[in-house]
Coordinates of C-alpha atoms in Angstrom, one line a residue:
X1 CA -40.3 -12.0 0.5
X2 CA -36.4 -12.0 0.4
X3 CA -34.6 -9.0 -0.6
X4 CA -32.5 -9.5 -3.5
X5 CA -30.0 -7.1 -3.8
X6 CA -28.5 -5.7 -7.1
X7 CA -24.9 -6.6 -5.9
X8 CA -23.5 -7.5 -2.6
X9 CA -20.0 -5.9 -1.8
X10 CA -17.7 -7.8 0.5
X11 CA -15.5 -5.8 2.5
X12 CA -16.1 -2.1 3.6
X13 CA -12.7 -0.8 2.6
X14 CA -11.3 1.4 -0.1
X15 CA -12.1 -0.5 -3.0
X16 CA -15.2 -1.8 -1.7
X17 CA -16.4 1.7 -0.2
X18 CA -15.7 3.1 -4.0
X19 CA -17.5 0.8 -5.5
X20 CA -20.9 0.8 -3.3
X21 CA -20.6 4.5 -4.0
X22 CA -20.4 4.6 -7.3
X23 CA -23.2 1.5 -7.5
X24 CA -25.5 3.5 -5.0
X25 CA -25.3 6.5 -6.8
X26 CA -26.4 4.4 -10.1
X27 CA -29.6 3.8 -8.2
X28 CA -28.9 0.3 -7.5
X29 CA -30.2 -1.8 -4.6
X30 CA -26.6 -2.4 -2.7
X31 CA -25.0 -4.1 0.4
X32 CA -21.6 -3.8 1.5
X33 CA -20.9 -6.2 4.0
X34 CA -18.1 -5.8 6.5
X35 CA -16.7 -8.2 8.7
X36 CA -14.8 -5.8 11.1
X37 CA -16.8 -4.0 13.5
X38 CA -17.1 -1.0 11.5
X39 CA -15.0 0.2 8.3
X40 CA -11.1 0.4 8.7
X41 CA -11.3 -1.5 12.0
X42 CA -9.8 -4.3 10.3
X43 CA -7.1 -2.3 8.0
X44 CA -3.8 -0.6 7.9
X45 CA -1.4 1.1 5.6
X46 CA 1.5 2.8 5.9
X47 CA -0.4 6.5 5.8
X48 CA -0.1 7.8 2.4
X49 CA -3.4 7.7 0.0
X50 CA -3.0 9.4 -3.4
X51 CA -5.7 12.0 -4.6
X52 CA -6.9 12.1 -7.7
X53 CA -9.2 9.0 -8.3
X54 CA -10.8 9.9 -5.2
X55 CA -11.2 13.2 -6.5
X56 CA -13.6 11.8 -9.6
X57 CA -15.4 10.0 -7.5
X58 CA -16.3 12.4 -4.6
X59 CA -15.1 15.8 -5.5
X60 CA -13.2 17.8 -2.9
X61 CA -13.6 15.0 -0.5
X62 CA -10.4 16.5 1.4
X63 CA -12.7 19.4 2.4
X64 CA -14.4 17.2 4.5
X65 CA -12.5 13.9 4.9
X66 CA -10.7 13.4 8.0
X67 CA -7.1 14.0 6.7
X68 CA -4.2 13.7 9.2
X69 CA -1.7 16.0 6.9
X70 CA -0.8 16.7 3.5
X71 CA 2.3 15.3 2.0
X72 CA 4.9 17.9 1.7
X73 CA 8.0 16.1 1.8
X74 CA 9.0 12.7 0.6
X75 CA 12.0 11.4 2.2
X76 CA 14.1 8.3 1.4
X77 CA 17.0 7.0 3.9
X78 CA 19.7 4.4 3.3
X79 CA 20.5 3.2 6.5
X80 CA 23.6 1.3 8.4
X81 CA 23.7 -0.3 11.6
X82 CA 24.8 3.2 12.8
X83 CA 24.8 5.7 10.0
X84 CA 22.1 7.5 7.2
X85 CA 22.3 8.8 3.8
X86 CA 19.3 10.8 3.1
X87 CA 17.6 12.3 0.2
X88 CA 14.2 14.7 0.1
X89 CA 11.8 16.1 -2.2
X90 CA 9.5 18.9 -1.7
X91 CA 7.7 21.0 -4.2
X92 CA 4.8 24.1 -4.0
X93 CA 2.4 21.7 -5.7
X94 CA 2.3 19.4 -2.7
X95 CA 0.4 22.1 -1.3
X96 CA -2.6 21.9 -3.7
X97 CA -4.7 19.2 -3.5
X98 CA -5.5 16.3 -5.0
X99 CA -1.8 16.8 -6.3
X100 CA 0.5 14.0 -3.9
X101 CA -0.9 12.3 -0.8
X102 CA -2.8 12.7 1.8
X103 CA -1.9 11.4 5.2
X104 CA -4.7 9.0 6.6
X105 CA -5.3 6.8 9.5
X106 CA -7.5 3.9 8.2
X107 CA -9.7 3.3 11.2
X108 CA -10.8 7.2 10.7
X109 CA -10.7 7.3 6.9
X110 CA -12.8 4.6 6.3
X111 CA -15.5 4.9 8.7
X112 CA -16.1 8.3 6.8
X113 CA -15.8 7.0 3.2
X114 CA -18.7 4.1 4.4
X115 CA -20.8 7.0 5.7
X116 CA -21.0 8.5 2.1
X117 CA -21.5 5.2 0.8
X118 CA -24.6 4.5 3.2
X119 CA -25.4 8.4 2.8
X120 CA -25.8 7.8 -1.2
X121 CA -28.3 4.8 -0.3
X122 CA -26.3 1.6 0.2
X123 CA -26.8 -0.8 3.1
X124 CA -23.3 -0.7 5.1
X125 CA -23.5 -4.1 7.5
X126 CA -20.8 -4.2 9.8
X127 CA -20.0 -7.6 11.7
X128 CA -20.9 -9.4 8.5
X129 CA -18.9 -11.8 7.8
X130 CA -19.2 -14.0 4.3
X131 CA -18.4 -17.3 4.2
X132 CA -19.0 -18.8 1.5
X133 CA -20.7 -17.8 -2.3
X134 CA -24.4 -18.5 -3.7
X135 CA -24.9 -20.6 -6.8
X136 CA -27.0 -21.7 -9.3
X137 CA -25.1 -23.8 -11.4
X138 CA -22.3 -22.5 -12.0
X139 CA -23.6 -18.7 -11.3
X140 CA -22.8 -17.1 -8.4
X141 CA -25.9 -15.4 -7.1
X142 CA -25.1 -14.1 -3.7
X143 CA -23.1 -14.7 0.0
X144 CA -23.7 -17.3 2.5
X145 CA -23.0 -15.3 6.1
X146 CA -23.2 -17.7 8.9
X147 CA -26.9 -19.5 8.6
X148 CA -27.8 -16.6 6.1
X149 CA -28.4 -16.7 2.8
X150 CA -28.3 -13.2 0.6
X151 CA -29.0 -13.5 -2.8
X152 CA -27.4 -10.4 -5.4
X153 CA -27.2 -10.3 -9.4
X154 CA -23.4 -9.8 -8.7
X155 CA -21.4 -10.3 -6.0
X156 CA -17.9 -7.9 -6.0
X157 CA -15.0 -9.3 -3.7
X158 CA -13.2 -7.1 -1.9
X159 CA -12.4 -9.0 0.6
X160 CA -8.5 -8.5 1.0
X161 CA -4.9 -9.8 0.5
X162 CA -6.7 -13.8 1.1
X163 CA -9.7 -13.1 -0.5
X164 CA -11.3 -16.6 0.7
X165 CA -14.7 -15.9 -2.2
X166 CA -12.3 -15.7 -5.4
X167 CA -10.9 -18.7 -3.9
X168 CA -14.6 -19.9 -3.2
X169 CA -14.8 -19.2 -7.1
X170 CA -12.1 -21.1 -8.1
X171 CA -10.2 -17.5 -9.2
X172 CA -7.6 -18.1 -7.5
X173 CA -5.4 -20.7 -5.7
X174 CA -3.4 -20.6 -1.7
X175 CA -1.5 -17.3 -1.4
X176 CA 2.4 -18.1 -1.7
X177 CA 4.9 -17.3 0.8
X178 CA 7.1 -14.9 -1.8
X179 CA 4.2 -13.2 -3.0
X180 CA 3.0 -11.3 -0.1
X181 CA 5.1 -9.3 2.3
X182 CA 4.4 -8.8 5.9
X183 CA 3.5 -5.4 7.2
X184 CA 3.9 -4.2 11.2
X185 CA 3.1 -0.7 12.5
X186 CA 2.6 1.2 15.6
X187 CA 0.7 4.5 15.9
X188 CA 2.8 6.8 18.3
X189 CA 0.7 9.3 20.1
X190 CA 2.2 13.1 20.8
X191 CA 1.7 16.6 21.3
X192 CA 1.1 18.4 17.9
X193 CA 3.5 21.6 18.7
X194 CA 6.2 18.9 20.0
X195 CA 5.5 16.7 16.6
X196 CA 5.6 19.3 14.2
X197 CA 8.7 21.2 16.2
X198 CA 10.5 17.5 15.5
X199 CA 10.0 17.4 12.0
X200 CA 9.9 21.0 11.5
X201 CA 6.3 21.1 9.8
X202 CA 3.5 24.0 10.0
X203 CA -0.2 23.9 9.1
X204 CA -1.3 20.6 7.4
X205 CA 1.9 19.4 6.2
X206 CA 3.0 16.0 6.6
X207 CA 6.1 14.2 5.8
X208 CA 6.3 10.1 4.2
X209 CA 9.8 9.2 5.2
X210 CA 10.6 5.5 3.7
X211 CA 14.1 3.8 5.1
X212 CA 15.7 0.9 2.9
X213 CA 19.2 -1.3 4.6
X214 CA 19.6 -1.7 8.4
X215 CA 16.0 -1.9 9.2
X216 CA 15.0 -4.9 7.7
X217 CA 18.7 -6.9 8.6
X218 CA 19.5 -7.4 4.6
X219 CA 15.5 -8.8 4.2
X220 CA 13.6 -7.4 0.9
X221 CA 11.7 -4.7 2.7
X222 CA 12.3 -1.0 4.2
X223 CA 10.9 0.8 7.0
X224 CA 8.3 3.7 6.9
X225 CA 7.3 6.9 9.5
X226 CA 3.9 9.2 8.2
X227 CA 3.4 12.1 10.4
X228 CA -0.5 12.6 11.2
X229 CA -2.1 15.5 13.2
X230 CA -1.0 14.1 16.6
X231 CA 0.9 11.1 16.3
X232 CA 3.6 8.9 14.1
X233 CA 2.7 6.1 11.8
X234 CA 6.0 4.1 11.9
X235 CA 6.0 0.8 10.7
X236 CA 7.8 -2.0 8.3
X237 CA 7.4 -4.7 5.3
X238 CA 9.3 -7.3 4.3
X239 CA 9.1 -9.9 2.2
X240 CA 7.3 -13.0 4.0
X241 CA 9.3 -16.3 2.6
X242 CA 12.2 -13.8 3.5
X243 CA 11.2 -13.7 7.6
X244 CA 10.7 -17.8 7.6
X245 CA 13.4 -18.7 6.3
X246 CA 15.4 -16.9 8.5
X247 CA 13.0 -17.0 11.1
X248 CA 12.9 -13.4 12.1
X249 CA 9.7 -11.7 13.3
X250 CA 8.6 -9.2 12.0
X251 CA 7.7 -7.4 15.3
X252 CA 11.7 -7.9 16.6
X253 CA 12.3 -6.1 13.2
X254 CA 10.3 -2.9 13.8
X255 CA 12.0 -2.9 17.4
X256 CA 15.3 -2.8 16.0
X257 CA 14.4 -0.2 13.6
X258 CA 12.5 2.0 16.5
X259 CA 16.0 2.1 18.2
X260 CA 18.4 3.0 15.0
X261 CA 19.9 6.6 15.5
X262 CA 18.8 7.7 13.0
X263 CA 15.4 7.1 13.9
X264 CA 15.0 6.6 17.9
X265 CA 15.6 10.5 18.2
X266 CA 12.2 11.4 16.1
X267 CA 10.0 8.9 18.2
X268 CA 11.3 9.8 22.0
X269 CA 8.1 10.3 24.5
X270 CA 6.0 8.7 22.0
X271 CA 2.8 7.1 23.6
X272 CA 2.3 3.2 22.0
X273 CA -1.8 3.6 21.0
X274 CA -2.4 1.4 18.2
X275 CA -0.4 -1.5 16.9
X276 CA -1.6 -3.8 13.5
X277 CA -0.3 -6.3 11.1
X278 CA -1.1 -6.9 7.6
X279 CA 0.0 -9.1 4.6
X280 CA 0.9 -7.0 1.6
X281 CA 0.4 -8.4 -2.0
X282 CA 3.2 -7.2 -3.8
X283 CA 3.9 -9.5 -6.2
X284 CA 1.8 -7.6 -8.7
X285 CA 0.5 -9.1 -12.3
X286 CA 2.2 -11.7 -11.7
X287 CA -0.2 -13.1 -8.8
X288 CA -3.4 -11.7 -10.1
X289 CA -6.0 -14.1 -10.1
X290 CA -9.1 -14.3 -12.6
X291 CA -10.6 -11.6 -12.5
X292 CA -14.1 -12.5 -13.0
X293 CA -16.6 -15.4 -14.1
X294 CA -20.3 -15.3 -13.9
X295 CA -21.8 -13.4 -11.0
X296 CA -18.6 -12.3 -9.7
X297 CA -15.8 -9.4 -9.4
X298 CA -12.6 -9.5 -7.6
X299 CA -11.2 -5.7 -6.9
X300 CA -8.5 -4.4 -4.8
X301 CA -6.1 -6.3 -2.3
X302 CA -8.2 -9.3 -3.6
X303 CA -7.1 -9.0 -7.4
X304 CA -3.0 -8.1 -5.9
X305 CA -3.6 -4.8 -7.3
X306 CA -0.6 -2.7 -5.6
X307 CA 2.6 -1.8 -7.1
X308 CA 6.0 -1.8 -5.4
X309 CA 9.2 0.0 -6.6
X310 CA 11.0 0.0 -3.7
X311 CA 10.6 3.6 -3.5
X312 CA 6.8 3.7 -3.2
X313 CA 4.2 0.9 -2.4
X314 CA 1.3 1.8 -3.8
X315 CA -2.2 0.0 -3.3
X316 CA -5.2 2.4 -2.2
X317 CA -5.5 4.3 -5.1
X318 CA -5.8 1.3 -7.5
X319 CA -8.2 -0.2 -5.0
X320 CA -10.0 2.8 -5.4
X321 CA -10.2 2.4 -9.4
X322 CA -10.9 -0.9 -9.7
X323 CA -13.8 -0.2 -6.9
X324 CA -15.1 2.4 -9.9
X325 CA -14.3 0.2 -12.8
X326 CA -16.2 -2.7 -10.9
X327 CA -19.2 -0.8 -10.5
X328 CA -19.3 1.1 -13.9
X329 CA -18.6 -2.6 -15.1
X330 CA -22.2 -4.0 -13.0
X331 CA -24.1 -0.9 -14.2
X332 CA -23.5 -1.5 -17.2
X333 CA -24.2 -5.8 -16.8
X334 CA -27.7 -4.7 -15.2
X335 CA -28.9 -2.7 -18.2
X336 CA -28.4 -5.6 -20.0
X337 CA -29.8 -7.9 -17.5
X338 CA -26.6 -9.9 -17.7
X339 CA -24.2 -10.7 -15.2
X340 CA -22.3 -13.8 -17.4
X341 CA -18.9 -14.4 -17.8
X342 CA -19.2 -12.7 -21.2
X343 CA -20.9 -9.9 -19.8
X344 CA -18.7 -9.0 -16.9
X345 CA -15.2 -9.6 -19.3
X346 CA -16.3 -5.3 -19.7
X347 CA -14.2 -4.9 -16.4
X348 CA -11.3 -6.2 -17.3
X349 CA -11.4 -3.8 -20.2
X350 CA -11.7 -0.8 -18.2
X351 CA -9.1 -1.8 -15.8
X352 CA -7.1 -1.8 -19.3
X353 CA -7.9 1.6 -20.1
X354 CA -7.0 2.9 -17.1
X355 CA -3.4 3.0 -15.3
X356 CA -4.6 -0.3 -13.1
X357 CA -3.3 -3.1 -15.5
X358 CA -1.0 -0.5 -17.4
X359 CA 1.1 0.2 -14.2
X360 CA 0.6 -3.2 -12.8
X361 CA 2.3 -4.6 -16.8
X362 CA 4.8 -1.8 -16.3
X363 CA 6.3 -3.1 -12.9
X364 CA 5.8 -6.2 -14.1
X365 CA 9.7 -7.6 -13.3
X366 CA 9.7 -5.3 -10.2
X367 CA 9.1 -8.0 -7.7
X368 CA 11.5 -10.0 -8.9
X369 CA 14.5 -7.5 -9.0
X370 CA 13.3 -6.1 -5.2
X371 CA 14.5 -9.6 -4.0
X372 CA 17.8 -8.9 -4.8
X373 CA 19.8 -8.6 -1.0
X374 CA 22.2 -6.2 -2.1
X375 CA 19.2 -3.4 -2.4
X376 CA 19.2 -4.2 1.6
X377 CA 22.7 -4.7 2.4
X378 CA 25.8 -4.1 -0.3
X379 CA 24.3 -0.6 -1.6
X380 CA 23.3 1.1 1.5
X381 CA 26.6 0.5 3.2
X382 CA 28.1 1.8 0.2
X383 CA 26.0 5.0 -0.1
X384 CA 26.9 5.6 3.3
X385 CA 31.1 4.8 3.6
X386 CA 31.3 6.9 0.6
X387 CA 28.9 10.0 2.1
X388 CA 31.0 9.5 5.0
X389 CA 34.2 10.2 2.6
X390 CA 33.0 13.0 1.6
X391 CA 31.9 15.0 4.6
X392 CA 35.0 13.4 6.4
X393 CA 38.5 16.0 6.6
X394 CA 41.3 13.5 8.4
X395 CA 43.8 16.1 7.8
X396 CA 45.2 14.4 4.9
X397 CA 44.3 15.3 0.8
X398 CA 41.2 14.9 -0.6
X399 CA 40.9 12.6 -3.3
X400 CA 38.4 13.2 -6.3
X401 CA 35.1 11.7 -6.0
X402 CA 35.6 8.8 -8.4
X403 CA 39.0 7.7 -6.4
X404 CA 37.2 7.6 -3.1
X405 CA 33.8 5.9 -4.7
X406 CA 36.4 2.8 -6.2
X407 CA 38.2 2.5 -3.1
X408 CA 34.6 2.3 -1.2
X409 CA 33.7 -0.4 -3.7
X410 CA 36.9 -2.5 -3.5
X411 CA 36.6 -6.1 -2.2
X412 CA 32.7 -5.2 -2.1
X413 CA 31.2 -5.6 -5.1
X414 CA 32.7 -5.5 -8.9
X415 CA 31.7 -2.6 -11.1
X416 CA 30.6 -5.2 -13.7
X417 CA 27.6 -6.4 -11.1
X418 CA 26.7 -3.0 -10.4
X419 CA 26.4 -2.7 -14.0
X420 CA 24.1 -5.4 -13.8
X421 CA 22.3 -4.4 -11.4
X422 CA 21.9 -1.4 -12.8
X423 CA 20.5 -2.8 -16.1
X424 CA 18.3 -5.3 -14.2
X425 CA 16.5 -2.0 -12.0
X426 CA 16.0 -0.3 -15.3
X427 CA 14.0 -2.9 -17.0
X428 CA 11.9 -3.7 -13.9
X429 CA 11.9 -0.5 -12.2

């Protein structure tokens, strides 16, 4: 006879892997299908993976997760062609887990978090790939992989930034240039002492150092360096639409940036061992498809669930907690014995509740004000003329502050559009 499964989860990373756990742990008969050839073989991110929903779910998992570092310093740099402003953040409670983020390298961290999936009774398949959805009418009722056909109550789609089944489902429609941005990254390989003598770290800590002006030549985007155990995450996004029209790659980008002073210093006898690309949703709420319909859930990268500030770009922790609200959402549909549209609206509630679709209504105007080119050009070179100003004795008097800032400004940009701009960050950002 064939095996019916209680729900079929497609794609094995962080929102997937969250929800198989928490469905497995229910009791329920689960698959998570995985097209790469294992968990995380398929997926990057910058480094940086907040705590605390993770923590609900698998207590203490940093005792045992493979961790690169701890976050102990946040770093944000305003670059020139030739020049930095820099600004840095540190705090005890850094130190104390689940509090800030963990350092990870996705081809590590996933392969473990599908091992406690499949350890609390799932079915991990890796190498499957599903193509297409199961219906009964207008039910969905499992996943077509190549000539297979594997029926599920409820199907969850986790299936990344082009989620082909809630397009399969009619959720959503083609993925538009000026919604997604274009991630690149290269792991640098080096000795631990020589790493951590470089950015002057001891034990586990780690630093997230983001970059926003020169490296992304005036494109909505910034740069990005994570240090793990033994090597460098460094790496860049920028706004897709934004490369074609001014038909820049994205890889000439991160080469430039490699080679800015203020940066080439940090990466010198780095060994190239890894190098990945990845399309970033980023334009939040506002490109979130459907969220469900009768036999189906769309979580994660799928739904466009990551926030962007322009400081942070955040997406694995609210994959993780629509992963959990997904599955608390299908336990809840199979005590029931109903998996209808009606049925499965209870996810969308939770995702309500919790700061998913709070944070995502917050940010709401974010995207739209991040595509402003002065962020990336006008304000960076003025951050750093006037910290150049400052730190600068010619031999002549010093003028006040306030003098030298107006005389940085002049012929630049008018106070009355900084005042705007201003404005404009504070209601989107």
């Amino acid at each position: 006879m064939e095996q019916k499964f209680d729900a079929i989860v497609v794609g094995g990373g962080p929102a997937g892997c969250a929800c198989g756990y928490k469905l497995a742990k229910a009791g329920l008969q689960v698959l998570v299908a995985e097209r790469g050839k294992f968990a995380g073989a398929k997926n990057m991110w910058g480094g940086a993976f907040f705590g605390p929903v993770l923590a609900e779910l698998i207590p203490d998992f940093w005792q045992e997760a493979p961790i690169e570092r701890c976050v102990a310093r946040n770093r944000l740099s305003f670059l020139t062609e030739d020049s930095s402003l820099s600004v840095e953040f540190s705090t005890p409670k850094f130190g104390q887990p689940p509090y800030n983020g963990f350092i990870v390298l996705r081809s590590k961290f996933d392969r473990w978090l599908a091992d406690k999936v499949q350890a609390a009774g799932a079915i991990v398949a890796s190498r499957l790939q599903a193509d297409d959805l199961l219906w009964d009418g207008n039910q969905v009722v499992g996943i077509k992989a190549g000539s297979d056909e594997l029926p599920a109550s409820v199907v969850i789609a986790c299936d990344g930034v082009s989620s082909l089944l809630s397009q399969k489902a009619g959720l959503r429609g083609e993925l538009k240039p000026h919604e997604v941005k274009q991630g690149v990254k290269e792991v640098l390989q080096f000795p631990r002492e020589l790493l951590e003598q470089r950015f002057n770290l001891s034990g586990d800590e780690g630093i997230a150092w983001e970059f926003v002006g020169a490296c992304s030549r005036g494109l909505p985007g910034g740069g990005f360096i994570y240090t793990n155990k033994e090597s460098l995450s460094v790496g860049l996004v920028v706004q897709l639409n934004a490369l074609a029209e001014k038909q820049v790659k994205a890889n000439d980008l991160l080469e430039g940036f490699k080679q800015h002073p203020a940066v080439a210093r940090f990466l010198e006898e780095g060994k190239l061992v890894e190098y990945s690309a990845h399309l970033i949703p980023v334009s939040g709420i506002n490109m979130m498809p459907r969220l469900y319909t009768d036999g189906l859930l769309v979580a994660g990268d799928a739904a466009a669930f990551v926030v962007g500030t322009g400081i942070i770009l955040e997406g694995a922790n609210f994959a993780v907690a629509s992963g959990i609200a997904a599955a608390e959402a299908v336990i809840k549909a199979k005590e029931k014995g109903d998996f209808s549209t009606s049925s499965l609206a209870h996810y969308q509630d939770l995702l309500e509740q919790s700061f998913v679709l709070k944070d995502l209504k917050t940010f709401e105007k974010a995207p739209h004000f991040l595509e402003n080119q002065r962020i990336y050009t006008t304000y960076p070179e003025l951050a750093c003329n006037l910290a150049e100003g400052l730190f600068t004795s010619d031999g002549q008097p010093r003028e006040k502050a306030w003098q030298l800032f107006r005389e940085t400004t002049k012929g630049k940009i008018s106070l009355w559009q900084m005042a705007r701009d201003l404005v404009q960050g504070k209601g989107a950002i």
